[in-house]
């Protein structure tokens, strides 16, 4: 399956912007007892706090597994592991992701993105949910040897909300896989969590995954 990974460059504050901000502060008058340099440093610290990178799940926060989980590093870019449903349908943003694996056949992934506003975050979350809801039909259309079934497992009351989906696939040669996916949002930040292993819906730890999905959103900021 071809994978299109969209990776945009990370934005950064330039020295010129800081200099302009410092000059404006000087012209308006520095705070009593402070200097232009001190005010510029305080503004920079405030900006860094507002743009702090979202936090990711730890291995211990995934649905329990007998073999235990291993977490990879946080990496820039959209993960190939979600391309089967989202790889061709996600807008270009500065995505970051973390992969998780066990010693057996179970794996997981989390991707996060900070959009430009809460409205853009909502639009992205809505689009991701639509892509997941139509994933089963697209897989069957693109790959005749696959039978796919999608299920919607409801919403979670966390920040601006999260949704939980399931996907089961079976190939003509007998391989079966089950995946759970969630889309959650905290303001302008959106996160997707995916979990998958061999089996069907009866093998999926739905209750535990919902806890993981909720934790993924509350942990962002």
PDB file of C-alpha atoms in Angstrom:
ATOM      1  CA  UNK A   1       0.000   0.000   0.000  1.00  0.00           C
ATOM      2  CA  UNK A   2       1.497   3.351  -0.984  1.00  0.00           C
ATOM      3  CA  UNK A   3       1.961   5.832   1.817  1.00  0.00           C
ATOM      4  CA  UNK A   4       2.017   9.588   1.486  1.00  0.00           C
ATOM      5  CA  UNK A   5       3.642  11.229   4.463  1.00  0.00           C
ATOM      6  CA  UNK A   6       3.233  14.945   4.761  1.00  0.00           C
ATOM      7  CA  UNK A   7       5.798  16.670   6.914  1.00  0.00           C
ATOM      8  CA  UNK A   8       5.756  20.454   7.151  1.00  0.00           C
ATOM      9  CA  UNK A   9       8.652  22.480   8.551  1.00  0.00           C
ATOM     10  CA  UNK A  10       8.409  23.521  12.231  1.00  0.00           C
ATOM     11  CA  UNK A  11       7.773  27.217  12.753  1.00  0.00           C
ATOM     12  CA  UNK A  12      10.077  29.223  15.058  1.00  0.00           C
ATOM     13  CA  UNK A  13      10.282  32.792  16.441  1.00  0.00           C
ATOM     14  CA  UNK A  14      12.997  34.809  14.689  1.00  0.00           C
ATOM     15  CA  UNK A  15      15.503  37.156  16.298  1.00  0.00           C
ATOM     16  CA  UNK A  16      14.011  40.009  14.247  1.00  0.00           C
ATOM     17  CA  UNK A  17      10.569  39.448  15.762  1.00  0.00           C
ATOM     18  CA  UNK A  18      12.032  39.541  19.260  1.00  0.00           C
ATOM     19  CA  UNK A  19      13.927  42.730  18.445  1.00  0.00           C
ATOM     20  CA  UNK A  20      10.776  44.411  17.137  1.00  0.00           C
ATOM     21  CA  UNK A  21       8.876  43.356  20.250  1.00  0.00           C
ATOM     22  CA  UNK A  22      11.615  44.711  22.500  1.00  0.00           C
ATOM     23  CA  UNK A  23      11.696  48.032  20.623  1.00  0.00           C
ATOM     24  CA  UNK A  24       7.926  48.407  20.941  1.00  0.00           C
ATOM     25  CA  UNK A  25       8.183  47.758  24.677  1.00  0.00           C
ATOM     26  CA  UNK A  26      10.892  50.386  25.034  1.00  0.00           C
ATOM     27  CA  UNK A  27       8.850  52.984  23.165  1.00  0.00           C
ATOM     28  CA  UNK A  28       5.751  52.283  25.236  1.00  0.00           C
ATOM     29  CA  UNK A  29       7.745  52.367  28.459  1.00  0.00           C
ATOM     30  CA  UNK A  30       9.157  49.439  30.393  1.00  0.00           C
ATOM     31  CA  UNK A  31       7.473  48.161  33.532  1.00  0.00           C
ATOM     32  CA  UNK A  32       8.672  49.818  36.748  1.00  0.00           C
ATOM     33  CA  UNK A  33      11.918  48.317  37.979  1.00  0.00           C
ATOM     34  CA  UNK A  34      12.437  46.346  34.756  1.00  0.00           C
ATOM     35  CA  UNK A  35      14.568  46.670  31.627  1.00  0.00           C
ATOM     36  CA  UNK A  36      13.878  46.146  27.949  1.00  0.00           C
ATOM     37  CA  UNK A  37      15.924  42.964  28.046  1.00  0.00           C
ATOM     38  CA  UNK A  38      14.007  41.627  31.040  1.00  0.00           C
ATOM     39  CA  UNK A  39      10.667  42.368  29.404  1.00  0.00           C
ATOM     40  CA  UNK A  40      11.760  40.703  26.153  1.00  0.00           C
ATOM     41  CA  UNK A  41      12.877  37.622  28.093  1.00  0.00           C
ATOM     42  CA  UNK A  42       9.555  37.460  29.936  1.00  0.00           C
ATOM     43  CA  UNK A  43       7.616  37.766  26.666  1.00  0.00           C
ATOM     44  CA  UNK A  44       9.749  35.020  25.113  1.00  0.00           C
ATOM     45  CA  UNK A  45       9.134  32.713  28.084  1.00  0.00           C
ATOM     46  CA  UNK A  46       5.393  33.375  27.865  1.00  0.00           C
ATOM     47  CA  UNK A  47       5.378  32.576  24.148  1.00  0.00           C
ATOM     48  CA  UNK A  48       7.295  29.368  24.714  1.00  0.00           C
ATOM     49  CA  UNK A  49       4.789  28.307  27.377  1.00  0.00           C
ATOM     50  CA  UNK A  50       1.856  28.942  25.030  1.00  0.00           C
ATOM     51  CA  UNK A  51       3.483  26.956  22.203  1.00  0.00           C
ATOM     52  CA  UNK A  52       4.799  24.085  24.334  1.00  0.00           C
ATOM     53  CA  UNK A  53       4.706  20.808  22.435  1.00  0.00           C
ATOM     54  CA  UNK A  54       1.833  18.488  23.400  1.00  0.00           C
ATOM     55  CA  UNK A  55       2.755  15.582  25.665  1.00  0.00           C
ATOM     56  CA  UNK A  56       2.442  11.988  24.496  1.00  0.00           C
ATOM     57  CA  UNK A  57       1.179   8.816  26.122  1.00  0.00           C
ATOM     58  CA  UNK A  58       3.607   6.635  28.048  1.00  0.00           C
ATOM     59  CA  UNK A  59       3.780   2.891  27.491  1.00  0.00           C
ATOM     60  CA  UNK A  60       2.117   2.293  30.867  1.00  0.00           C
ATOM     61  CA  UNK A  61      -0.951   4.282  29.746  1.00  0.00           C
ATOM     62  CA  UNK A  62      -1.843   1.906  26.898  1.00  0.00           C
ATOM     63  CA  UNK A  63      -4.299  -0.988  27.301  1.00  0.00           C
ATOM     64  CA  UNK A  64      -2.511  -3.639  29.421  1.00  0.00           C
ATOM     65  CA  UNK A  65      -0.713  -6.383  27.498  1.00  0.00           C
ATOM     66  CA  UNK A  66       0.832  -9.587  28.938  1.00  0.00           C
ATOM     67  CA  UNK A  67       4.091  -8.988  27.066  1.00  0.00           C
ATOM     68  CA  UNK A  68       4.325  -5.333  28.099  1.00  0.00           C
ATOM     69  CA  UNK A  69       4.709  -2.269  25.911  1.00  0.00           C
ATOM     70  CA  UNK A  70       7.809  -0.524  24.596  1.00  0.00           C
ATOM     71  CA  UNK A  71       7.533   3.152  23.583  1.00  0.00           C
ATOM     72  CA  UNK A  72       9.597   4.628  20.786  1.00  0.00           C
ATOM     73  CA  UNK A  73      10.818   8.229  20.593  1.00  0.00           C
ATOM     74  CA  UNK A  74       8.602  11.126  19.579  1.00  0.00           C
ATOM     75  CA  UNK A  75       9.254  11.712  15.882  1.00  0.00           C
ATOM     76  CA  UNK A  76       8.275  14.402  13.376  1.00  0.00           C
ATOM     77  CA  UNK A  77       5.863  13.531  10.585  1.00  0.00           C
ATOM     78  CA  UNK A  78       2.645  11.621  10.030  1.00  0.00           C
ATOM     79  CA  UNK A  79       3.019   7.900  10.876  1.00  0.00           C
ATOM     80  CA  UNK A  80       2.835   5.285   8.135  1.00  0.00           C
ATOM     81  CA  UNK A  81       1.015   3.046  10.633  1.00  0.00           C
ATOM     82  CA  UNK A  82      -2.161   5.133  10.186  1.00  0.00           C
ATOM     83  CA  UNK A  83      -1.881   5.420   6.402  1.00  0.00           C
ATOM     84  CA  UNK A  84      -4.343   2.582   5.797  1.00  0.00           C
ATOM     85  CA  UNK A  85      -7.154   4.916   6.873  1.00  0.00           C
ATOM     86  CA  UNK A  86      -5.699   8.424   6.974  1.00  0.00           C
ATOM     87  CA  UNK A  87      -2.546   8.556   4.854  1.00  0.00           C
ATOM     88  CA  UNK A  88      -4.236  10.070   1.797  1.00  0.00           C
ATOM     89  CA  UNK A  89      -6.782  12.169   3.659  1.00  0.00           C
ATOM     90  CA  UNK A  90      -4.905  14.316   6.181  1.00  0.00           C
ATOM     91  CA  UNK A  91      -4.175  18.006   5.497  1.00  0.00           C
ATOM     92  CA  UNK A  92      -0.554  19.172   5.609  1.00  0.00           C
ATOM     93  CA  UNK A  93       0.312  20.081   9.196  1.00  0.00           C
ATOM     94  CA  UNK A  94       3.320  19.717  11.501  1.00  0.00           C
ATOM     95  CA  UNK A  95       2.494  16.252  12.801  1.00  0.00           C
ATOM     96  CA  UNK A  96       4.484  14.429  15.477  1.00  0.00           C
ATOM     97  CA  UNK A  97       4.043  10.806  16.474  1.00  0.00           C
ATOM     98  CA  UNK A  98       5.165   8.001  18.782  1.00  0.00           C
ATOM     99  CA  UNK A  99       5.100   4.272  18.039  1.00  0.00           C
ATOM    100  CA  UNK A 100       4.544   1.528  20.605  1.00  0.00           C
ATOM    101  CA  UNK A 101       5.050  -2.217  20.258  1.00  0.00           C
ATOM    102  CA  UNK A 102       4.959  -5.456  22.198  1.00  0.00           C
ATOM    103  CA  UNK A 103       7.003  -8.612  21.695  1.00  0.00           C
ATOM    104  CA  UNK A 104       3.954 -10.223  20.097  1.00  0.00           C
ATOM    105  CA  UNK A 105       1.633  -8.966  17.360  1.00  0.00           C
ATOM    106  CA  UNK A 106       0.126  -5.942  19.109  1.00  0.00           C
ATOM    107  CA  UNK A 107       1.138  -2.383  18.232  1.00  0.00           C
ATOM    108  CA  UNK A 108      -0.051   1.155  18.846  1.00  0.00           C
ATOM    109  CA  UNK A 109       0.610   4.684  17.630  1.00  0.00           C
ATOM    110  CA  UNK A 110      -0.222   8.240  18.682  1.00  0.00           C
ATOM    111  CA  UNK A 111      -0.038  11.308  16.456  1.00  0.00           C
ATOM    112  CA  UNK A 112      -0.611  14.904  17.551  1.00  0.00           C
ATOM    113  CA  UNK A 113      -0.818  18.237  15.776  1.00  0.00           C
ATOM    114  CA  UNK A 114      -1.252  21.838  16.908  1.00  0.00           C
ATOM    115  CA  UNK A 115      -3.352  23.769  14.396  1.00  0.00           C
ATOM    116  CA  UNK A 116      -3.644  27.540  14.072  1.00  0.00           C
ATOM    117  CA  UNK A 117      -6.857  27.931  16.066  1.00  0.00           C
ATOM    118  CA  UNK A 118      -9.596  26.060  17.896  1.00  0.00           C
ATOM    119  CA  UNK A 119     -11.774  26.358  14.784  1.00  0.00           C
ATOM    120  CA  UNK A 120      -9.070  24.751  12.635  1.00  0.00           C
ATOM    121  CA  UNK A 121      -8.592  22.075  15.283  1.00  0.00           C
ATOM    122  CA  UNK A 122     -12.303  21.258  15.179  1.00  0.00           C
ATOM    123  CA  UNK A 123     -12.266  21.140  11.375  1.00  0.00           C
ATOM    124  CA  UNK A 124      -9.309  18.750  11.396  1.00  0.00           C
ATOM    125  CA  UNK A 125     -10.867  16.483  14.027  1.00  0.00           C
ATOM    126  CA  UNK A 126     -14.123  16.386  12.046  1.00  0.00           C
ATOM    127  CA  UNK A 127     -12.246  15.462   8.880  1.00  0.00           C
ATOM    128  CA  UNK A 128     -10.259  12.708  10.605  1.00  0.00           C
ATOM    129  CA  UNK A 129     -13.469  11.245  11.999  1.00  0.00           C
ATOM    130  CA  UNK A 130     -15.017  11.246   8.522  1.00  0.00           C
ATOM    131  CA  UNK A 131     -11.965   9.514   7.065  1.00  0.00           C
ATOM    132  CA  UNK A 132     -12.124   6.802   9.725  1.00  0.00           C
ATOM    133  CA  UNK A 133     -15.874   6.281   9.302  1.00  0.00           C
ATOM    134  CA  UNK A 134     -15.410   5.702   5.559  1.00  0.00           C
ATOM    135  CA  UNK A 135     -12.225   3.657   5.915  1.00  0.00           C
ATOM    136  CA  UNK A 136     -13.828   0.206   5.638  1.00  0.00           C
ATOM    137  CA  UNK A 137     -15.634   1.065   2.403  1.00  0.00           C
ATOM    138  CA  UNK A 138     -12.488   2.566   0.874  1.00  0.00           C
ATOM    139  CA  UNK A 139     -10.396  -0.467   1.784  1.00  0.00           C
ATOM    140  CA  UNK A 140     -12.870  -2.822   0.127  1.00  0.00           C
ATOM    141  CA  UNK A 141     -13.003  -0.645  -2.964  1.00  0.00           C
ATOM    142  CA  UNK A 142      -9.228  -0.386  -3.297  1.00  0.00           C
ATOM    143  CA  UNK A 143      -8.368  -3.948  -2.285  1.00  0.00           C
ATOM    144  CA  UNK A 144     -10.863  -6.564  -3.538  1.00  0.00           C
ATOM    145  CA  UNK A 145      -9.161  -9.270  -1.472  1.00  0.00           C
ATOM    146  CA  UNK A 146     -10.109  -7.480   1.774  1.00  0.00           C
ATOM    147  CA  UNK A 147     -13.414  -7.539   3.627  1.00  0.00           C
ATOM    148  CA  UNK A 148     -13.669  -4.702   6.141  1.00  0.00           C
ATOM    149  CA  UNK A 149     -16.148  -3.667   8.822  1.00  0.00           C
ATOM    150  CA  UNK A 150     -16.121  -0.383  10.685  1.00  0.00           C
ATOM    151  CA  UNK A 151     -17.867   0.316  13.976  1.00  0.00           C
ATOM    152  CA  UNK A 152     -18.482   3.477  15.973  1.00  0.00           C
ATOM    153  CA  UNK A 153     -18.026   3.081  19.723  1.00  0.00           C
ATOM    154  CA  UNK A 154     -19.225   6.486  20.875  1.00  0.00           C
ATOM    155  CA  UNK A 155     -17.812   9.684  22.302  1.00  0.00           C
ATOM    156  CA  UNK A 156     -15.830  10.464  25.431  1.00  0.00           C
ATOM    157  CA  UNK A 157     -16.452  13.502  27.688  1.00  0.00           C
ATOM    158  CA  UNK A 158     -12.952  14.968  27.760  1.00  0.00           C
ATOM    159  CA  UNK A 159     -11.914  18.565  26.917  1.00  0.00           C
ATOM    160  CA  UNK A 160     -13.502  19.327  23.495  1.00  0.00           C
ATOM    161  CA  UNK A 161     -14.383  15.672  23.057  1.00  0.00           C
ATOM    162  CA  UNK A 162     -13.040  12.391  21.703  1.00  0.00           C
ATOM    163  CA  UNK A 163     -14.544   9.686  19.500  1.00  0.00           C
ATOM    164  CA  UNK A 164     -13.744   5.969  19.394  1.00  0.00           C
ATOM    165  CA  UNK A 165     -13.919   3.778  16.285  1.00  0.00           C
ATOM    166  CA  UNK A 166     -13.175   0.158  15.435  1.00  0.00           C
ATOM    167  CA  UNK A 167     -12.098  -1.538  12.211  1.00  0.00           C
ATOM    168  CA  UNK A 168     -11.941  -5.255  11.433  1.00  0.00           C
ATOM    169  CA  UNK A 169     -10.347  -6.587   8.242  1.00  0.00           C
ATOM    170  CA  UNK A 170     -10.132 -10.086   6.803  1.00  0.00           C
ATOM    171  CA  UNK A 171      -8.193 -11.055   3.705  1.00  0.00           C
ATOM    172  CA  UNK A 172      -9.073 -13.712   1.154  1.00  0.00           C
ATOM    173  CA  UNK A 173      -6.226 -15.840   2.499  1.00  0.00           C
ATOM    174  CA  UNK A 174      -7.593 -15.777   6.047  1.00  0.00           C
ATOM    175  CA  UNK A 175      -5.604 -13.097   7.866  1.00  0.00           C
ATOM    176  CA  UNK A 176      -7.728 -11.068  10.293  1.00  0.00           C
ATOM    177  CA  UNK A 177      -6.859  -7.861  12.111  1.00  0.00           C
ATOM    178  CA  UNK A 178      -8.725  -5.585  14.481  1.00  0.00           C
ATOM    179  CA  UNK A 179      -7.932  -1.922  15.086  1.00  0.00           C
ATOM    180  CA  UNK A 180      -9.241   0.658  17.531  1.00  0.00           C
ATOM    181  CA  UNK A 181      -8.845   4.363  16.751  1.00  0.00           C
ATOM    182  CA  UNK A 182      -9.691   7.537  18.620  1.00  0.00           C
ATOM    183  CA  UNK A 183      -9.730  11.191  17.621  1.00  0.00           C
ATOM    184  CA  UNK A 184      -9.567  13.741  20.434  1.00  0.00           C
ATOM    185  CA  UNK A 185      -9.214  17.508  20.703  1.00  0.00           C
ATOM    186  CA  UNK A 186      -8.076  20.036  23.297  1.00  0.00           C
ATOM    187  CA  UNK A 187      -8.611  23.483  21.817  1.00  0.00           C
ATOM    188  CA  UNK A 188      -6.460  23.755  18.699  1.00  0.00           C
ATOM    189  CA  UNK A 189      -4.572  20.525  19.418  1.00  0.00           C
ATOM    190  CA  UNK A 190      -5.753  17.237  17.906  1.00  0.00           C
ATOM    191  CA  UNK A 191      -4.531  13.732  18.677  1.00  0.00           C
ATOM    192  CA  UNK A 192      -5.221  10.331  17.131  1.00  0.00           C
ATOM    193  CA  UNK A 193      -4.478   7.057  18.911  1.00  0.00           C
ATOM    194  CA  UNK A 194      -4.427   3.749  17.091  1.00  0.00           C
ATOM    195  CA  UNK A 195      -4.206   0.220  18.520  1.00  0.00           C
ATOM    196  CA  UNK A 196      -4.125  -2.995  16.516  1.00  0.00           C
ATOM    197  CA  UNK A 197      -3.468  -6.728  16.605  1.00  0.00           C
ATOM    198  CA  UNK A 198      -4.499  -9.969  14.914  1.00  0.00           C
ATOM    199  CA  UNK A 199      -8.072 -11.010  15.755  1.00  0.00           C
ATOM    200  CA  UNK A 200     -11.585  -9.614  15.619  1.00  0.00           C
ATOM    201  CA  UNK A 201     -13.724  -7.223  17.663  1.00  0.00           C
ATOM    202  CA  UNK A 202     -14.054  -9.739  20.472  1.00  0.00           C
ATOM    203  CA  UNK A 203     -10.286  -9.568  20.994  1.00  0.00           C
ATOM    204  CA  UNK A 204     -10.152  -5.781  21.291  1.00  0.00           C
ATOM    205  CA  UNK A 205      -9.790  -4.239  24.800  1.00  0.00           C
ATOM    206  CA  UNK A 206     -12.434  -1.573  24.188  1.00  0.00           C
ATOM    207  CA  UNK A 207     -12.911  -0.409  27.791  1.00  0.00           C
ATOM    208  CA  UNK A 208      -9.161  -0.091  28.369  1.00  0.00           C
ATOM    209  CA  UNK A 209      -8.687   1.675  25.039  1.00  0.00           C
ATOM    210  CA  UNK A 210     -11.319   4.254  25.948  1.00  0.00           C
ATOM    211  CA  UNK A 211      -9.330   5.041  29.082  1.00  0.00           C
ATOM    212  CA  UNK A 212      -6.199   5.407  26.959  1.00  0.00           C
ATOM    213  CA  UNK A 213      -8.013   7.663  24.483  1.00  0.00           C
ATOM    214  CA  UNK A 214      -9.253   9.891  27.284  1.00  0.00           C
ATOM    215  CA  UNK A 215      -5.804  10.030  28.864  1.00  0.00           C
ATOM    216  CA  UNK A 216      -4.271  11.007  25.520  1.00  0.00           C
ATOM    217  CA  UNK A 217      -6.432  14.144  25.412  1.00  0.00           C
ATOM    218  CA  UNK A 218      -6.099  15.177  29.070  1.00  0.00           C
ATOM    219  CA  UNK A 219      -2.322  14.776  28.850  1.00  0.00           C
ATOM    220  CA  UNK A 220      -1.828  17.024  25.819  1.00  0.00           C
ATOM    221  CA  UNK A 221      -1.411  20.301  27.720  1.00  0.00           C
TER     222      UNK A 221
END
